[in-house]
Short mmCIF file of C-alpha atoms in Angstrom, two decimals:
data_model
loop_
_atom_site.label_atom_id
_atom_site.label_comp_id
_atom_site.label_asym_id
_atom_site.label_seq_id
_atom_site.Cartn_x
_atom_site.Cartn_y
_atom_site.Cartn_z
CA MET A 1 0.02 -0.18 0.25
CA ASP A 2 3.13 2.17 -0.46
CA GLY A 3 1.61 5.59 -1.70
CA VAL A 4 -1.95 5.05 -1.10
CA LEU A 5 -1.90 8.30 1.34
CA ARG A 6 0.22 10.20 -0.63
CA GLY A 7 -0.52 14.04 -0.41
CA LYS A 8 -2.61 13.32 2.55
CA GLN A 9 -1.81 14.64 6.29
CA ALA A 10 -2.70 12.41 9.21
CA LEU A 11 -2.55 13.15 13.09
CA VAL A 12 -2.01 10.26 15.53
CA THR A 13 -2.45 10.98 19.19
CA GLY A 14 -0.32 8.96 21.37
CA GLY A 15 1.94 8.19 18.22
CA ALA A 16 5.17 8.13 20.15
CA ARG A 17 5.35 4.67 21.03
CA GLY A 18 3.35 1.16 21.33
CA LEU A 19 0.43 1.03 18.81
CA GLY A 20 0.72 4.82 18.06
CA ALA A 21 4.07 4.42 16.79
CA SER A 22 3.33 1.42 14.52
CA ILE A 23 0.44 3.57 12.94
CA THR A 24 2.78 6.36 12.73
CA ARG A 25 5.10 4.18 10.55
CA ARG A 26 2.37 2.52 8.53
CA LEU A 27 0.75 5.89 7.56
CA ALA A 28 4.15 7.52 6.88
CA GLY A 29 5.10 4.37 4.79
CA ALA A 30 2.06 4.86 3.05
CA GLY A 31 2.89 8.33 1.78
CA ALA A 32 1.26 10.21 4.68
CA SER A 33 2.59 13.31 6.40
CA VAL A 34 2.20 12.41 9.71
CA LEU A 35 1.76 14.75 12.74
CA VAL A 36 3.03 12.65 15.93
CA ALA A 37 0.92 14.03 18.78
CA ASP A 38 1.98 12.97 22.34
CA VAL A 39 2.97 14.19 25.61
CA ARG A 40 6.36 12.28 25.47
CA LYS A 41 8.61 14.87 23.58
CA GLU A 42 11.74 12.89 23.53
CA GLN A 43 10.26 9.52 22.14
CA ALA A 44 8.12 11.50 19.43
CA ARG A 45 11.06 13.39 18.21
CA GLU A 46 13.21 10.16 18.11
CA LEU A 47 10.39 8.30 16.08
CA CYS A 48 10.15 11.56 13.79
CA ASP A 49 13.95 11.43 13.19
CA GLU A 50 13.78 8.09 12.55
CA LEU A 51 11.38 8.30 10.03
CA ALA A 52 13.10 11.26 8.28
CA VAL A 53 16.09 9.17 7.72
CA GLU A 54 14.01 6.53 5.95
CA GLY A 55 12.78 9.56 3.72
CA ARG A 56 9.34 9.85 5.54
CA ASP A 57 7.58 12.86 6.67
CA ALA A 58 6.84 12.94 10.20
CA ARG A 59 6.83 15.84 13.07
CA PHE A 60 5.98 16.16 16.58
CA VAL A 61 3.08 17.96 18.03
CA GLU A 62 3.14 18.16 21.68
CA LEU A 63 -0.73 17.67 22.91
CA ASP A 64 -2.32 16.60 25.71
CA VAL A 65 -5.88 15.35 24.56
CA ARG A 66 -7.55 15.89 28.00
CA ASP A 67 -6.86 19.88 27.32
CA ALA A 68 -9.95 21.05 24.79
CA ARG A 69 -8.23 24.29 24.23
CA ALA A 70 -4.92 22.80 23.29
CA VAL A 71 -6.54 20.61 20.90
CA GLY A 72 -8.44 23.50 19.27
CA GLU A 73 -5.18 25.31 19.27
CA VAL A 74 -3.31 22.43 17.12
CA PHE A 75 -5.98 22.50 14.40
CA ARG A 76 -6.14 26.60 14.31
CA GLU A 77 -2.55 26.52 13.98
CA LEU A 78 -2.66 24.30 11.20
CA GLU A 79 -5.35 26.27 9.39
CA ARG A 80 -2.95 29.43 9.72
CA ASP A 81 -0.27 27.55 8.00
CA GLY A 82 -2.68 26.51 5.31
CA GLN A 83 -2.67 23.00 6.32
CA ALA A 84 -5.27 20.41 7.21
CA VAL A 85 -6.04 17.07 8.82
CA ASP A 86 -7.06 14.39 6.22
CA VAL A 87 -6.85 11.67 8.56
CA LEU A 88 -7.16 11.32 12.47
CA VAL A 89 -6.31 8.55 14.35
CA ASN A 90 -7.46 8.71 17.96
CA ASN A 91 -5.18 6.20 19.66
CA ALA A 92 -4.00 7.93 23.01
CA ALA A 93 -4.99 6.08 26.09
CA VAL A 94 -4.15 5.42 29.76
CA ASP A 95 -5.61 2.72 32.31
CA VAL A 96 -5.43 2.20 36.01
CA SER A 97 -5.82 -1.35 36.87
CA LYS A 98 -7.43 -1.34 40.19
CA PRO A 99 -10.64 -2.45 41.79
CA ILE A 100 -13.42 -0.17 42.01
CA GLU A 101 -13.34 0.17 45.78
CA HIS A 102 -9.67 1.50 45.39
CA LEU A 103 -10.01 3.89 42.78
CA THR A 104 -9.75 7.54 43.37
CA ALA A 105 -11.84 10.32 41.59
CA GLU A 106 -8.66 11.85 40.03
CA GLU A 107 -7.79 8.42 38.63
CA VAL A 108 -11.18 7.81 37.19
CA THR A 109 -11.22 11.28 35.78
CA ARG A 110 -7.57 10.63 34.15
CA VAL A 111 -8.90 7.48 32.38
CA VAL A 112 -12.28 8.70 31.05
CA THR A 113 -10.78 12.43 30.15
CA THR A 114 -8.10 10.81 27.99
CA ASN A 115 -9.90 7.78 26.54
CA LEU A 116 -13.11 9.21 25.81
CA LEU A 117 -13.45 12.96 26.28
CA GLY A 118 -10.09 13.39 24.43
CA PRO A 119 -10.67 11.72 21.56
CA MET A 120 -14.24 13.46 21.08
CA TYR A 121 -12.41 16.76 21.60
CA LEU A 122 -10.36 16.09 18.55
CA CYS A 123 -13.48 14.42 16.63
CA LEU A 124 -15.19 17.98 17.15
CA GLU A 125 -12.26 19.91 15.60
CA ALA A 126 -11.71 17.50 12.87
CA TYR A 127 -15.14 16.55 11.69
CA ARG A 128 -16.46 19.91 11.09
CA ARG A 129 -13.57 20.78 8.86
CA MET A 130 -13.92 17.64 7.16
CA VAL A 131 -17.26 18.47 6.28
CA ALA A 132 -16.44 21.65 4.89
CA ARG A 133 -13.72 20.27 2.79
CA GLY A 134 -15.77 17.41 1.53
CA GLY A 135 -13.70 14.51 2.66
CA GLY A 136 -11.43 12.94 5.42
CA HIS A 137 -11.39 9.82 7.70
CA ILE A 138 -11.33 9.35 11.45
CA VAL A 139 -10.27 6.25 13.13
CA ASN A 140 -11.03 5.66 16.61
CA ILE A 141 -8.95 2.94 18.37
CA LEU A 142 -11.12 0.85 20.50
CA SER A 143 -10.66 -2.23 22.67
CA THR A 144 -12.15 -5.52 23.54
CA ALA A 145 -13.40 -3.70 26.81
CA SER A 146 -15.62 -1.88 24.52
CA ASN A 147 -17.82 -4.85 24.15
CA ARG A 148 -16.96 -7.17 27.04
CA THR A 149 -15.33 -6.04 30.55
CA TRP A 150 -13.57 -7.74 33.27
CA THR A 151 -12.62 -7.15 36.74
CA GLU A 152 -9.95 -3.92 37.70
CA ALA A 153 -11.48 -2.46 34.13
CA GLY A 154 -14.01 -0.04 35.18
CA PRO A 155 -12.99 3.66 33.93
CA TYR A 156 -11.29 2.04 31.14
CA SER A 157 -14.21 -0.11 29.84
CA ALA A 158 -16.46 2.78 30.51
CA GLY A 159 -14.33 5.10 28.34
CA LYS A 160 -13.81 2.54 25.37
CA SER A 161 -17.57 1.80 25.51
CA GLY A 162 -18.45 5.44 25.22
CA LEU A 163 -16.19 6.07 22.56
CA ARG A 164 -17.45 2.90 20.70
CA ALA A 165 -21.00 4.54 20.89
CA PHE A 166 -19.69 7.82 19.83
CA THR A 167 -17.76 6.31 16.99
CA HIS A 168 -21.15 4.51 15.61
CA THR A 169 -22.81 7.80 16.15
CA LEU A 170 -20.38 9.89 14.12
CA PHE A 171 -20.61 7.11 11.38
CA LYS A 172 -24.12 7.57 10.72
CA GLU A 173 -23.78 11.48 10.95
CA ALA A 174 -20.98 11.24 8.22
CA GLN A 175 -23.48 8.98 6.03
CA ARG A 176 -26.02 11.97 6.34
CA ASP A 177 -23.65 14.89 6.17
CA CYS A 178 -20.46 14.18 4.03
CA PRO A 179 -20.40 10.88 1.86
CA GLY A 180 -16.46 11.65 1.62
CA ILE A 181 -15.81 11.24 5.15
CA GLY A 182 -14.95 7.73 6.85
CA VAL A 183 -15.41 6.88 10.37
CA THR A 184 -14.16 3.59 11.57
CA GLY A 185 -13.70 2.28 14.80
CA VAL A 186 -10.75 -0.65 15.18
CA ILE A 187 -11.55 -2.93 18.02
CA ALA A 188 -8.16 -4.13 19.13
CA GLY A 189 -7.38 -6.98 21.25
CA GLY A 190 -4.20 -7.34 23.35
CA MET A 191 -0.84 -6.25 22.07
CA GLU A 192 2.71 -6.51 23.05
CA THR A 193 3.42 -2.99 23.82
CA PRO A 194 4.21 -0.89 26.70
CA PHE A 195 0.52 -0.32 27.48
CA ILE A 196 0.18 -3.87 28.65
CA LEU A 197 3.71 -4.88 29.47
CA GLU A 198 4.31 -2.00 31.79
CA ARG A 199 1.32 -2.66 33.98
CA PHE A 200 1.68 -6.45 33.54
CA PRO A 201 5.29 -7.36 33.16
CA ASP A 202 4.57 -11.16 33.61
CA ALA A 203 2.17 -11.43 31.03
CA ASP A 204 2.17 -14.29 28.51
CA VAL A 205 3.42 -12.73 25.31
CA SER A 206 2.14 -15.67 23.22
CA MET A 207 -1.24 -14.37 23.80
CA LEU A 208 -0.66 -11.05 22.67
CA GLN A 209 -0.33 -9.81 18.91
CA SER A 210 2.10 -7.37 17.38
CA PRO A 211 1.25 -3.76 17.06
CA ASP A 212 2.06 -3.75 13.55
CA ILE A 213 -0.79 -6.09 12.93
CA VAL A 214 -3.54 -3.67 14.06
CA ALA A 215 -1.55 -0.59 12.24
CA ASP A 216 -2.20 -2.82 9.21
CA THR A 217 -5.93 -2.86 10.23
CA VAL A 218 -6.05 0.76 10.35
CA LEU A 219 -4.19 1.39 7.13
CA TYR A 220 -6.73 -1.26 5.33
CA ALA A 221 -9.73 0.98 6.72
CA LEU A 222 -8.16 4.08 5.10
CA SER A 223 -7.45 2.29 1.71
CA VAL A 224 -11.03 1.02 0.81
CA PRO A 225 -12.46 2.42 -2.24
CA ALA A 226 -14.86 5.54 -2.03
CA GLY A 227 -18.20 3.71 -2.51
CA SER A 228 -17.57 1.51 0.63
CA ALA A 229 -17.50 2.19 4.04
CA VAL A 230 -15.84 0.23 6.74
CA SER A 231 -17.70 1.27 10.11
CA GLU A 232 -15.70 -1.04 12.50
CA LEU A 233 -13.12 -3.85 12.49
CA VAL A 234 -12.06 -6.25 14.93
CA VAL A 235 -8.42 -7.69 15.33
CA VAL A 236 -7.49 -9.74 18.27
CA PRO A 237 -5.05 -12.38 19.10
CA ARG A 238 -6.21 -15.90 18.15
CA ARG A 239 -6.13 -16.87 21.55
CA GLU A 240 -7.88 -13.58 22.98
CA PRO A 241 -9.33 -14.49 26.25
CA SER A 242 -11.67 -11.23 26.27
CA TRP A 243 -13.29 -11.69 23.10
CA PRO A 244 -16.22 -12.08 22.50
#
């Protein structure tokens, strides 16, 4: 799929490491100019430098998705520079794995704001501009937790379930408002990334999938013919314990 996104600009949140880095590499490899939006400055800049050596186009954008004003300013700054976001990938996410009785209000707020409100803030800014231009594509990274939950996953599951519902609504509104806009939710099962391994260092990696597989799935969603729409995709390890 080299070149399928040539001339397009993509913004990937949480793009500095893990799944976000895999998506950034795939989109850049497909010809897109990628904005790596993250709070991890050094990792993001290292990734952009790595891609530049390969002849790819990527640059760092410091962004905390929980800050609605900062999200709006990123889009306004791009407009001032005569640029647009053709592809938005909402990937940034956090989790706190605790029983509900031990959770604090701050922890719940951080997870739900990052995983649900943050993507919604970005969709609000991107979608109206895509409607005005007559096209674009939004991909929201979901989780098996958006369909089935487990213990110690209360805020995470609530956020991802809410994002799945929001994605479905946005898909229906895009059908009504602008046929040129694609909206896709990607339900991704467990991956061998820091997101899991930092919290569960003893995790059985044979039960996990490579984030590159999920990144390929994102690229597939972005490359379907204009006459078709991919509203949701599920990609899980064959031995995924939390699906269905």
